[in-house]
Coordinates of C-alpha atoms in Angstrom, one line a residue:
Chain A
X822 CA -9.6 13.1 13.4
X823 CA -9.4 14.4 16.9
X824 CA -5.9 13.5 18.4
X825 CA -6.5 11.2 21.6
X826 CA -4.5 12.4 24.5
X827 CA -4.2 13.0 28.0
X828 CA -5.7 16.3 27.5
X829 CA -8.6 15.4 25.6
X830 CA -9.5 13.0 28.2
X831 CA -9.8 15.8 30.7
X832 CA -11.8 18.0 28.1
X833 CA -14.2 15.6 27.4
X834 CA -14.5 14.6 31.3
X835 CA -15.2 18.6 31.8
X836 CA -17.7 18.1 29.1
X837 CA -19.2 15.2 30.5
X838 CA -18.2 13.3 28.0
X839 CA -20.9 14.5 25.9
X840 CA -18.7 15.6 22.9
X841 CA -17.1 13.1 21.6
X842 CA -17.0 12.4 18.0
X843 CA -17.6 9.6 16.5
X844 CA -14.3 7.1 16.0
X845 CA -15.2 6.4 12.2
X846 CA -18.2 7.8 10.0
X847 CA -21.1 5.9 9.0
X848 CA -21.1 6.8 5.4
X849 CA -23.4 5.6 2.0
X850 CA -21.4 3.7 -0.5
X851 CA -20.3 5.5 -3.2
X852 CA -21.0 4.0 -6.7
X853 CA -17.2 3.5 -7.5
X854 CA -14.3 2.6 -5.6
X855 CA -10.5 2.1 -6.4
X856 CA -10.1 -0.8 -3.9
X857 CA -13.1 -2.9 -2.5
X858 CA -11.8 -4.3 0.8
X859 CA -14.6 -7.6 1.4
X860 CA -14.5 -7.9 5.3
X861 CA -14.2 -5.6 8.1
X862 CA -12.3 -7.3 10.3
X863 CA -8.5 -6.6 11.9
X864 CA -7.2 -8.0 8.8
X865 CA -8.9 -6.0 6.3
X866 CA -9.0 -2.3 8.1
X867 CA -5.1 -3.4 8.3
X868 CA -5.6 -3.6 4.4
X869 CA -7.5 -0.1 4.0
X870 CA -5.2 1.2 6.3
X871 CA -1.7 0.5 4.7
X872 CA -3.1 0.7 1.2
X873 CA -3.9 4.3 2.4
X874 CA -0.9 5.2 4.6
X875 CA 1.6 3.6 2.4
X876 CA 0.8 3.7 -0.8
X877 CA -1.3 6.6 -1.3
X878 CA -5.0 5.0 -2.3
X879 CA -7.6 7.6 -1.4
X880 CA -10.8 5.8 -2.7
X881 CA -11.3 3.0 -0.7
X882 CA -14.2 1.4 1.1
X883 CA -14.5 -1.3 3.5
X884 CA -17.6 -3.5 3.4
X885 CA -18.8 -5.3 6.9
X886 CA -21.7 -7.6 6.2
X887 CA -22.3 -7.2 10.3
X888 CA -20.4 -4.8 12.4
X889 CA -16.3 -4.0 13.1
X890 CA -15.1 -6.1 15.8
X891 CA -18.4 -8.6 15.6
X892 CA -16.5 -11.4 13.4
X893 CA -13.3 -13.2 14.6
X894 CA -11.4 -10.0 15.8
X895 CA -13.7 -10.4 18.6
X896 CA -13.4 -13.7 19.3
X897 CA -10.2 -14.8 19.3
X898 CA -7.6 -15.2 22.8
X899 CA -5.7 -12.5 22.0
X900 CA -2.0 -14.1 21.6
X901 CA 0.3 -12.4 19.4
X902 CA 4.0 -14.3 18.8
X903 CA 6.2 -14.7 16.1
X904 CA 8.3 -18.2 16.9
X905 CA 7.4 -20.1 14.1
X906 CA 9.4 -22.5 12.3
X907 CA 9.8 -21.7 9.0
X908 CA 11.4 -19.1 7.6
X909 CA 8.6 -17.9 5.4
X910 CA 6.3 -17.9 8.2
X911 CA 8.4 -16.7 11.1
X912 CA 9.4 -13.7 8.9
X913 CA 5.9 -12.4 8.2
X914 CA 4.7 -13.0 11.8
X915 CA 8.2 -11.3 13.0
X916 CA 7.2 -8.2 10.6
X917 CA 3.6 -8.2 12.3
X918 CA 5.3 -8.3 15.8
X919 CA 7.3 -5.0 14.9
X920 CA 4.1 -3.4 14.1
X921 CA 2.6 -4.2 16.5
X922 CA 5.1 -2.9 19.0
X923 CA 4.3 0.2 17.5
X924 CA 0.6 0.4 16.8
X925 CA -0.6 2.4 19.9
X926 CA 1.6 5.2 18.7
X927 CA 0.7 4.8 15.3
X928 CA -2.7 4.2 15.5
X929 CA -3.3 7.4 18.1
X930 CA -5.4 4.0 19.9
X931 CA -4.7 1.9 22.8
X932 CA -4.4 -1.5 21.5
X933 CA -3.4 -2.4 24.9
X934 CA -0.4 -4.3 23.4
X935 CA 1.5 -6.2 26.5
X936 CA 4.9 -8.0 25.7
X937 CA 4.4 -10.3 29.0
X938 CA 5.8 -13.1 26.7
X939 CA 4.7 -16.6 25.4
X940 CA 5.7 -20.3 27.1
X941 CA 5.7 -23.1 24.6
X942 CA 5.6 -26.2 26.9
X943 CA 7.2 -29.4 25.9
X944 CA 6.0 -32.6 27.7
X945 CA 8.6 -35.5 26.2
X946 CA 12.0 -35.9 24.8
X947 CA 10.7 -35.1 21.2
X948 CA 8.8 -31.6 22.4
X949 CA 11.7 -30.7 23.8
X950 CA 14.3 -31.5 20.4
X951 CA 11.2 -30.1 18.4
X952 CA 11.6 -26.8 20.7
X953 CA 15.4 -26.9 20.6
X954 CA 15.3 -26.8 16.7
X955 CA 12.4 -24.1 16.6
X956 CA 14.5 -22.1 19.1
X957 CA 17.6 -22.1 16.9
X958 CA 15.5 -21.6 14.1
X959 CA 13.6 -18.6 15.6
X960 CA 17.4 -17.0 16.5
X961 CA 18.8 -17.4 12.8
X962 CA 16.2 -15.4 11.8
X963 CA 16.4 -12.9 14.2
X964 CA 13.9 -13.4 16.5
X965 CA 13.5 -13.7 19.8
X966 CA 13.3 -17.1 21.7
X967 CA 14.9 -19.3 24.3
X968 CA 15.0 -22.5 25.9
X969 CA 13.5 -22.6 29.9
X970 CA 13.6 -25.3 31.8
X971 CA 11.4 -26.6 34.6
X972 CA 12.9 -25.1 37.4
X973 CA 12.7 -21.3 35.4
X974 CA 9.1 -22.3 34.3
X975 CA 8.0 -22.3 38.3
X976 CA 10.2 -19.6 38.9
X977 CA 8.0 -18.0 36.7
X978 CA 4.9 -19.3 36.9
X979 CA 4.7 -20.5 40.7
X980 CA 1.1 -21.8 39.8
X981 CA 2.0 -24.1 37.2
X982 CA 2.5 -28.1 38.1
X983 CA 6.0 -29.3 37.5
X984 CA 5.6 -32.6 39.5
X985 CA 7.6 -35.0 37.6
X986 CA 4.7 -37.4 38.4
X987 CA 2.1 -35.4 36.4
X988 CA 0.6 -37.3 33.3
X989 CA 2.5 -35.0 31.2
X990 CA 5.2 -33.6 33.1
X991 CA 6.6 -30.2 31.7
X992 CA 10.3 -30.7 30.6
X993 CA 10.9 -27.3 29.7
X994 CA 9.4 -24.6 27.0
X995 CA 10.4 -22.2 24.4
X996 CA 10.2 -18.3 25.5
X997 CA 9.1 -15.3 23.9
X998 CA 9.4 -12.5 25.6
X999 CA 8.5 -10.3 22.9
X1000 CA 5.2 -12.0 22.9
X1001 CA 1.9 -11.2 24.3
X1002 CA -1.0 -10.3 24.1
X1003 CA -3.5 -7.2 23.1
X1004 CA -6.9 -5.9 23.4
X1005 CA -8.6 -7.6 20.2
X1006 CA -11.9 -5.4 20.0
X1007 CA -9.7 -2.7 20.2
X1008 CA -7.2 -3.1 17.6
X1009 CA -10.5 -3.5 15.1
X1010 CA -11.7 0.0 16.5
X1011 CA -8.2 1.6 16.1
X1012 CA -7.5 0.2 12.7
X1013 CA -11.2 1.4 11.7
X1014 CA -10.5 5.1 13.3
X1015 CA -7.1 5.4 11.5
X1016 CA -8.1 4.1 8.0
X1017 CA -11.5 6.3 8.5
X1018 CA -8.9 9.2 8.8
X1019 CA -7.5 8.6 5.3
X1020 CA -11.2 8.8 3.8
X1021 CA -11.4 4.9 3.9
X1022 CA -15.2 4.5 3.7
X1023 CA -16.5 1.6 6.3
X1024 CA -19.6 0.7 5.2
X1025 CA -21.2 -1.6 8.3
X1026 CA -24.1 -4.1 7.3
X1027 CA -23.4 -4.3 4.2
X1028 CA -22.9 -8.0 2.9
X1029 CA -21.2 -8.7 -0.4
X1030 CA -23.3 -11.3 -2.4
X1031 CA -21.4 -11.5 -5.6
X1032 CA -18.3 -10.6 -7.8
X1033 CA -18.6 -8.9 -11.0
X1034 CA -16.5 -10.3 -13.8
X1035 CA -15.9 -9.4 -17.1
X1036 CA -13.3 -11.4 -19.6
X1037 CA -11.2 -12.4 -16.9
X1038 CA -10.9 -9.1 -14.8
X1039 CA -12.8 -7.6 -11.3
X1040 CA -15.4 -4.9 -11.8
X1041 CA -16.9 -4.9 -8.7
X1042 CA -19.5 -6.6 -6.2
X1043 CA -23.0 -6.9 -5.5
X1044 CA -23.9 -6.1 -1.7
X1045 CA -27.1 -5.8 0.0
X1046 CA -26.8 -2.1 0.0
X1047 CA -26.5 -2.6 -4.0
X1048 CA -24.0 -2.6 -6.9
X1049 CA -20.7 -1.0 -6.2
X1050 CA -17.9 -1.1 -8.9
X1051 CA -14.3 -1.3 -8.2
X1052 CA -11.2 -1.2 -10.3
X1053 CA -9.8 -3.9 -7.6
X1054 CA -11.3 -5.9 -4.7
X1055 CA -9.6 -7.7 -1.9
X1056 CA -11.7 -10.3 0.1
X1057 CA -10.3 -11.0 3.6
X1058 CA -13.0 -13.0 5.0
X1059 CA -11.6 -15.5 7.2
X1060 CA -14.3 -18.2 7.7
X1061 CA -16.4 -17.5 4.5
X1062 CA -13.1 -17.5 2.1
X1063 CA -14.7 -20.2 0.2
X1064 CA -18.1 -18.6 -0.3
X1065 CA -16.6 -15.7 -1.9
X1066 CA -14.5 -18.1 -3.9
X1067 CA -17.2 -19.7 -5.1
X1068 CA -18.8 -16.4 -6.4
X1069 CA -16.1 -15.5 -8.3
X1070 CA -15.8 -19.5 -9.6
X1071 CA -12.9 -20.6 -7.9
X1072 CA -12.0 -23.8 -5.4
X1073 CA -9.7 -23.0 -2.8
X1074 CA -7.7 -25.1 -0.6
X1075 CA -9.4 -24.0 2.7
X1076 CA -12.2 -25.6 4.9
X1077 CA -14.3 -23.8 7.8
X1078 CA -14.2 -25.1 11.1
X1079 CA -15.3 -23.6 14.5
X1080 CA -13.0 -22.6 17.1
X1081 CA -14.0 -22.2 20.9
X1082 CA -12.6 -20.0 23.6
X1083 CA -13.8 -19.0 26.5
X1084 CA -13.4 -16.9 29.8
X1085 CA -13.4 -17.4 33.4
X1086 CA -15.3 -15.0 36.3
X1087 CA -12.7 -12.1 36.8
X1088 CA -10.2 -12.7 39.6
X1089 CA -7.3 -11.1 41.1
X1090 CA -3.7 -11.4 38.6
X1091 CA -2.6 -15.1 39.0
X1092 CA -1.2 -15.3 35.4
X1093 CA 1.4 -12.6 34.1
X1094 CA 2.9 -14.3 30.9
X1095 CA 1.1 -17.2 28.5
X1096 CA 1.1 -20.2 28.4
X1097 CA 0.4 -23.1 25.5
X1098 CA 0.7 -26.5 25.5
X1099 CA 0.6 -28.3 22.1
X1100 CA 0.7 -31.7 23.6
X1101 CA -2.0 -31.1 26.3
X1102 CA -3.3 -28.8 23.9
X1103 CA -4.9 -25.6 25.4
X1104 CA -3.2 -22.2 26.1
X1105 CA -4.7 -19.7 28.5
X1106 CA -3.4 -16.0 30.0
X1107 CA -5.4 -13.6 32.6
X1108 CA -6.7 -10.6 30.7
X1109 CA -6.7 -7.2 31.8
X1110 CA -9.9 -7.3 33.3
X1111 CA -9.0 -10.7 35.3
X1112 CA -10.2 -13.5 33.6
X1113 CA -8.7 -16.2 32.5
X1114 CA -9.1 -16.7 28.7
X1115 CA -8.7 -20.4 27.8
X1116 CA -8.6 -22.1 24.4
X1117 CA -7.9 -25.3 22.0
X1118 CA -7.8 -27.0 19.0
X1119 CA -10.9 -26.6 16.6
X1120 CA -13.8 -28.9 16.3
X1121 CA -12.9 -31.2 13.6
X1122 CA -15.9 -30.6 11.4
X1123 CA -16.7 -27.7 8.8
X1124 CA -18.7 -25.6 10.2
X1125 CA -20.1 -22.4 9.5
X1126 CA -22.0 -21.8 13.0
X1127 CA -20.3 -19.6 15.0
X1128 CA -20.4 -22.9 17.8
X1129 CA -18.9 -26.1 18.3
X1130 CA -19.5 -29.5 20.4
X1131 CA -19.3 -29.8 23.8
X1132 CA -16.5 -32.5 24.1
X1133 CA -14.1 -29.6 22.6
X1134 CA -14.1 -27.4 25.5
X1135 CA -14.2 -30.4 28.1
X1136 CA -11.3 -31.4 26.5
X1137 CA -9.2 -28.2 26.5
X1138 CA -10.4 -27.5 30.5
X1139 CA -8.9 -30.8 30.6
X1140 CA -5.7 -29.9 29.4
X1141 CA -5.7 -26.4 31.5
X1142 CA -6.6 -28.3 34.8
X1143 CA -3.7 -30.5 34.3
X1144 CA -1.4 -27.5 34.2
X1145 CA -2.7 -25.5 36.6
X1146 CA -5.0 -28.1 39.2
X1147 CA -5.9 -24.9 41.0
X1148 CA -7.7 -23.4 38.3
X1149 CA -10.3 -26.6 38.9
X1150 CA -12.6 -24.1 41.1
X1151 CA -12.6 -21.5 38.8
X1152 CA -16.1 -21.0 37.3
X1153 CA -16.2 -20.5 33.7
X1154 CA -18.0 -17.4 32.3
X1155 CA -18.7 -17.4 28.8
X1156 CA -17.7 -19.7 25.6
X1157 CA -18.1 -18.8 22.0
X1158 CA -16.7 -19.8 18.4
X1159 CA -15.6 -18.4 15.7
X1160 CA -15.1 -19.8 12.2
X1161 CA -11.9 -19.9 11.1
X1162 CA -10.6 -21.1 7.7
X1163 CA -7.8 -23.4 7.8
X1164 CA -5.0 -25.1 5.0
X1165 CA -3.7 -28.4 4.4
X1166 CA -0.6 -27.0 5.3
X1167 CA -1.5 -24.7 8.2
X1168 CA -0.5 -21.4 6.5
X1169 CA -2.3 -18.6 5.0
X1170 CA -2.7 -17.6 1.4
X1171 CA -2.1 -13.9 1.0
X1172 CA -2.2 -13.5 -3.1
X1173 CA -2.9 -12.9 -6.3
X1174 CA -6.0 -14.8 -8.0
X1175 CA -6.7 -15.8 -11.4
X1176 CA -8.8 -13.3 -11.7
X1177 CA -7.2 -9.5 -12.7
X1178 CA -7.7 -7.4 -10.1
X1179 CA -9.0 -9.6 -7.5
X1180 CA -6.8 -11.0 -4.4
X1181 CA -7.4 -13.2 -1.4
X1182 CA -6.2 -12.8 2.5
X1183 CA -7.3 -16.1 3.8
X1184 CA -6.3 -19.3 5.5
X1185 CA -5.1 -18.3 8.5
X1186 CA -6.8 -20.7 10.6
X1187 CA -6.7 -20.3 14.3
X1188 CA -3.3 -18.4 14.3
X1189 CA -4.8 -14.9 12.4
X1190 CA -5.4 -12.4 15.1
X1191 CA -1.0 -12.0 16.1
X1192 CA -0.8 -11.6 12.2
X1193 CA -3.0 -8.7 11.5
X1194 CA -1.0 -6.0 11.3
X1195 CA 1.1 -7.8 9.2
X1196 CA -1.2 -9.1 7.1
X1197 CA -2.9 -6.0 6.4
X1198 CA 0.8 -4.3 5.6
X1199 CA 1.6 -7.3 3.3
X1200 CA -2.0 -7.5 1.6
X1201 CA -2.1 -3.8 0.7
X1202 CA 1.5 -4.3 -1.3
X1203 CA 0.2 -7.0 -3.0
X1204 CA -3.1 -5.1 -3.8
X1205 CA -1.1 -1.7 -4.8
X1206 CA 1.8 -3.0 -6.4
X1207 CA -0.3 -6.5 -8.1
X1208 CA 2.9 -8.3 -6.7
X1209 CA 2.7 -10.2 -3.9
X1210 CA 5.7 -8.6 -1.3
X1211 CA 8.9 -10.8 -0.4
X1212 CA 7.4 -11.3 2.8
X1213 CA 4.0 -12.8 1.1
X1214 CA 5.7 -14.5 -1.9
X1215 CA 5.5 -17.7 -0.9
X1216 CA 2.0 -17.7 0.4
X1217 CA -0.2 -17.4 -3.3
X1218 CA -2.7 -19.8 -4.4
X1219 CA -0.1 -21.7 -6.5
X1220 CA 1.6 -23.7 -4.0
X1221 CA -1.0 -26.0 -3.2
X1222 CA -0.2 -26.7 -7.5
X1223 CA 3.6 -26.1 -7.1
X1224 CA 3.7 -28.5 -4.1
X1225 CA 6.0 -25.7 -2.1
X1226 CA 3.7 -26.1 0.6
X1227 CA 4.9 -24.3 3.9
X1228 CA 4.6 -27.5 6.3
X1229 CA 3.8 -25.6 9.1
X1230 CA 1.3 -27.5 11.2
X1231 CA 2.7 -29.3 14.3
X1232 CA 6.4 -28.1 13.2
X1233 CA 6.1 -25.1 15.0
X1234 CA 4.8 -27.5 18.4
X1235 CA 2.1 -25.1 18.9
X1236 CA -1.0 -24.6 16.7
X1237 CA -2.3 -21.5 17.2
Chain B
X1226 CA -22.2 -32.8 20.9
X1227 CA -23.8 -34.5 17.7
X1228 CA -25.5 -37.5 17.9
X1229 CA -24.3 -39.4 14.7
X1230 CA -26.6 -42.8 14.1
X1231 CA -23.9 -45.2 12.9
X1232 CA -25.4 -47.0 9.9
X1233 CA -24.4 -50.1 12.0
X1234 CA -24.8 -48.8 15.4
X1235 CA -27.1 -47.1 15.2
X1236 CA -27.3 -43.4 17.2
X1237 CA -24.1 -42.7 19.2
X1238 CA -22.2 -39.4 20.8
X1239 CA -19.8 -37.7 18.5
X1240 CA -17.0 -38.5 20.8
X1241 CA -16.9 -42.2 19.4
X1242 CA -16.9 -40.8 16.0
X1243 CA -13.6 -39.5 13.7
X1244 CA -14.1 -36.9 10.9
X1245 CA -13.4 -38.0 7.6
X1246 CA -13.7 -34.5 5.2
X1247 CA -15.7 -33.7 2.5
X1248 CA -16.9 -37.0 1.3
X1249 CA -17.4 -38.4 -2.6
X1250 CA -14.2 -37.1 -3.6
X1251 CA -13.1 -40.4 -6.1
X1252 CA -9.5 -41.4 -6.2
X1253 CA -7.5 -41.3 -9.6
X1254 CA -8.1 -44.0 -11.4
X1255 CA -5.2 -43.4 -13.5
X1256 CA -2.9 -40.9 -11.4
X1257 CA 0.0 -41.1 -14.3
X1258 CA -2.1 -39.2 -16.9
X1259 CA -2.7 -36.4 -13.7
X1260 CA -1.3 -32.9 -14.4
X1261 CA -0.4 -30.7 -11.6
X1262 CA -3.9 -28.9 -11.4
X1263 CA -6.1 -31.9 -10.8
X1264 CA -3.2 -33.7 -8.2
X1265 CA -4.0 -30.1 -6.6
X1266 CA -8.1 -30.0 -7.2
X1267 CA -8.0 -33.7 -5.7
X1268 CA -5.3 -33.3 -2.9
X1269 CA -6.5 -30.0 -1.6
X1270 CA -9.2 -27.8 -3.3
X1271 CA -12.5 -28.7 -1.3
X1272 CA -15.9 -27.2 -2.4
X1273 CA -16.5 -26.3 1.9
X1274 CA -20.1 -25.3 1.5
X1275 CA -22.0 -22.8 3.5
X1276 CA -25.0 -25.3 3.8
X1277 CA -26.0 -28.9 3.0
X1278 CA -22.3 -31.1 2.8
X1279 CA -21.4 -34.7 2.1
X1280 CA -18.7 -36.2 4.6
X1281 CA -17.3 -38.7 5.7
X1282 CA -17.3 -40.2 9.2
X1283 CA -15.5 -43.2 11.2
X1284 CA -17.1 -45.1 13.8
X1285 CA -13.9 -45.2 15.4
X1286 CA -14.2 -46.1 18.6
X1287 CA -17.1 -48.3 17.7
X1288 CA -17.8 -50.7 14.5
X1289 CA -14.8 -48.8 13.2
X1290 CA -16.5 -48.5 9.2
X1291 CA -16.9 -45.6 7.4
X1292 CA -19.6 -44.0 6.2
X1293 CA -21.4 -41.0 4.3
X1294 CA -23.3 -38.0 6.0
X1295 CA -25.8 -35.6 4.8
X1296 CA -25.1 -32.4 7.0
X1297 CA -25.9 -29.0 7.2
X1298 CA -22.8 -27.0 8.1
X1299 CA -24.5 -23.8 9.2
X1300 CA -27.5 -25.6 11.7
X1301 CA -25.2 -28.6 12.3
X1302 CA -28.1 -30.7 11.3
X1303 CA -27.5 -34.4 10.2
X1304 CA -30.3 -34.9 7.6
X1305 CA -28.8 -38.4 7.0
X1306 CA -26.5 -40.7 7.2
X1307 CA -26.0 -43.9 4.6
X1308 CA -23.0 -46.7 3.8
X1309 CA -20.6 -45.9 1.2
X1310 CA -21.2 -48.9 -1.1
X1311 CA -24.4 -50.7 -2.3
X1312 CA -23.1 -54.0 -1.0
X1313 CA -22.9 -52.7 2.6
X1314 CA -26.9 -51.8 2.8
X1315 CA -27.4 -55.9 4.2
X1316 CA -25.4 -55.4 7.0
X1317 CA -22.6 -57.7 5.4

């Protein structure tokens, strides 16, 4: 891999840009692979990437029924923080926080990574106990938070309403400065260039239509582009978790549901941090490029369509116009949705199956895209070592017959 | 926006309408002689189909009854929808 630096930049300027190469290969799948990553995303080049980097697997390929950065890595609003609730979970976002304050470096890729920090708003006298306890929570584990009030809030954001006359008046928020937000396409395209530099093969249109069993164990998949064996197989699919369950004859606790965001026309910085709102329920920060980038809850339906009902987006415009009225003007550019799988109890399932050899990365719902460095770090030990890592331990497939569920939805105060 | 015809109702905008889930999942008839794996397969295990799926919706903001759809999940198409019980067909 050609190093990317300021110098190259001028090389390749001199050169017309004419030279250069491509950021990962375009290769044939080989007949046999050690690992079998089943989804290109950030999630699983995360996988292929820290299975290669830190535990030494050389024969790995990625398969992409569509293209890197097409799925939910692409579609997503971009906000990366690590103020959850409960231990298990604040822990394994915290460790994906500390990667990704690195992952520019690392990667040789600018993920575009900005720490401009993350307002939790809290609109009554419970969202503001809820956010006290989260707060305390967040600090005994190490992380980052504090309380704001409404006077630092418009210090802050001189935009935002504060009237105590508002139909949810803001009483305060948590703060994270360490939060943010980062270029999502690009963290796709980095992880891809990185793991492509280890020899991970990333095979593009390539669709996985079946797991290979034998007595109880993984041998491999079927794909569109034919058989390919594998001595293990990771499927990090987000939306389609439970298709690929099915093929290997398992139920799993997750349902598909659509998730809209969309974007505004670009205009001049008017937003320098983010800002959610659980109660109002919408969260919205400027990109880079100046446009506002606005979303909400999912549409309560399963849903496998990459769109959702109209009603969803009026509904979280609602909620942005009533922080910020002035935003009212603002034309809106595009809308999409993505599919995102989601758990009774809100948290992901990174683990071991009952079949040998194969594991699952899903259930993230509509909180994946902050976690996908840590995912991918967390999914490759489990892959590599069969053991899930402490960090992961309490995410398997067992809880949901356990009962240790990880009651994270609504505890945290903000869903996403 | 779907428009959902109410069995009752007849067709209405989704707004007025509550999602129930995957639909024909039967309670326990005898929860005691349960083991952990089927509290689990009926608490939380959901078949989530790529394709045709039976739910439940809620006329909530209308006749408030529930009742069963036939939906695809990919096209969004409602192919039907029906009352949950025989006795409910005459209206009563």
């Amino acid at each position: 891999m050609k190093r990317y630096s300021a110098l190259s930049l001028v090389r390749n300027a001199l050169g017309s840009n004419k030279q250069w190469d491509r950021a990962w290969r375009s290769p044939e799948p080989k007949r046999k692979y050690d690992v079998v990553i089943v989804g290109g995303g950030g999630h699983g080049l995360a996988t292929a990437y820290y299975l290669a980097k830190e535990h030494g697997v050389r024969n790995i390929a990625v398969l992409e029924k569509g293209w890197i950065g097409g799925g939910n890595t692409g579609r997503n609003t971009t906000i990366v923080r690590s103020n959850y609730l409960w231990t298990e979970s604040s822990l394994l976002y915290e460790k994906s926080l500390q990667l990704w304050e690195d992952l520019s470096q690392e990667l040789n890729y600018n993920v575009m990574f900005s720490q401009r920090g993350v307002y939790n708003l809290g609109h009554s006298l419970q969202d503001m106990r809820d956010i006290e306890r989260r707060v305390s929570a967040n600090r005994l584990n190490g992380i980052d938070a504090v309380v704001v009030d409404t006077a630092q809030i418009k210090q802050a954001i001189p935009l935002i309403n504060t009237s105590a006359t508002a139909r949810y008046p803001i009483l305060g928020a948590s703060y994270q400065a360490r939060g943010g937000v980062a270029r999502h396409d690009a963290v796709a395209w980095g992880f891809a260039r990185a793991a492509d530099d280890y020899g991970v093969d990333i095979i593009e249109q390539c669709e996985v239509t079946g797991l290979n069993r034998d007595n109880g164990r993984i041998k491999g998949v079927e794909t569109t582009r034919g058989r390919i064996e594998a001595d293990k197989v990771g499927v990090v699919v987000a939306g389609n978790a439970s298709v690929l369950a099915t093929m290997a004859g398992l139920r799993f606790p997750v349902e598909s549901h659509p998730l809209q965001a969309f974007v505004s026309e670009p205009m001049k910085p008017v937003l320098d941090t983010v800002v959610m709102s659980n109660a109002v329920h919408g969260y919205i920060s400027q990109s880079d490029k100046g446009e506002l980038v606005i979303g909400a809850g999912i549409d309560a339906y399963n849903g496998y369509g990459q769109r959702g009902s109209f009603h969803t987006i009026e509904h979280a415009m609602a909620a942005i116009i009533e922080l910020f009225p002035m935003f009212s003007r603002v034309r809106m550019l595009r809308m999409w949705g993505g599919i995102v799988d989601v758990c009774p109890d809100a948290c992901p399932i990174v683990s071991k199956t009952p079949v040998a050899g194969l594991y699952f990365n899903c259930g993230w719902g509509t909180g994946g895209f902050k976690a996908t460095p840590g995912s991918g770090w967390a999914f490759a030990h489990t892959i590599a070592e069969d053991r899930p890592h402490e960090l992961n331990a309490a995410f398997d497939l067992e809880r949901f017959t356990t009962g240790a569920l990880i009651d994270e939805h609504g505890a945290a105060g903000v869903a996403h | 926006m779907f428009l959902i015809r109410c069995p009752w109702c007849g067709e209405r905008a989704e707004t007025e309408f509550s999602y129930g889930g995957e639909g024909e999942i039967s309670r326990p008839l005898d929860p005691d002689a349960l083991n952990d794996a089927e509290w689990a397969d009926y608490l939380f295990l959901r078949s989530n189909p790529r394709g045709a799926h039976k739910e439940l919706w809620n006329h909530s903001q209308g006749c408030r009854r529930w009742f069963g759809v036939n939906r695809d999940t990919v096209s969004y198409k409602i192919d039907s929808t029906y009352p949950l019980h025989a006795s409910e067909e005459d209206g009563q």
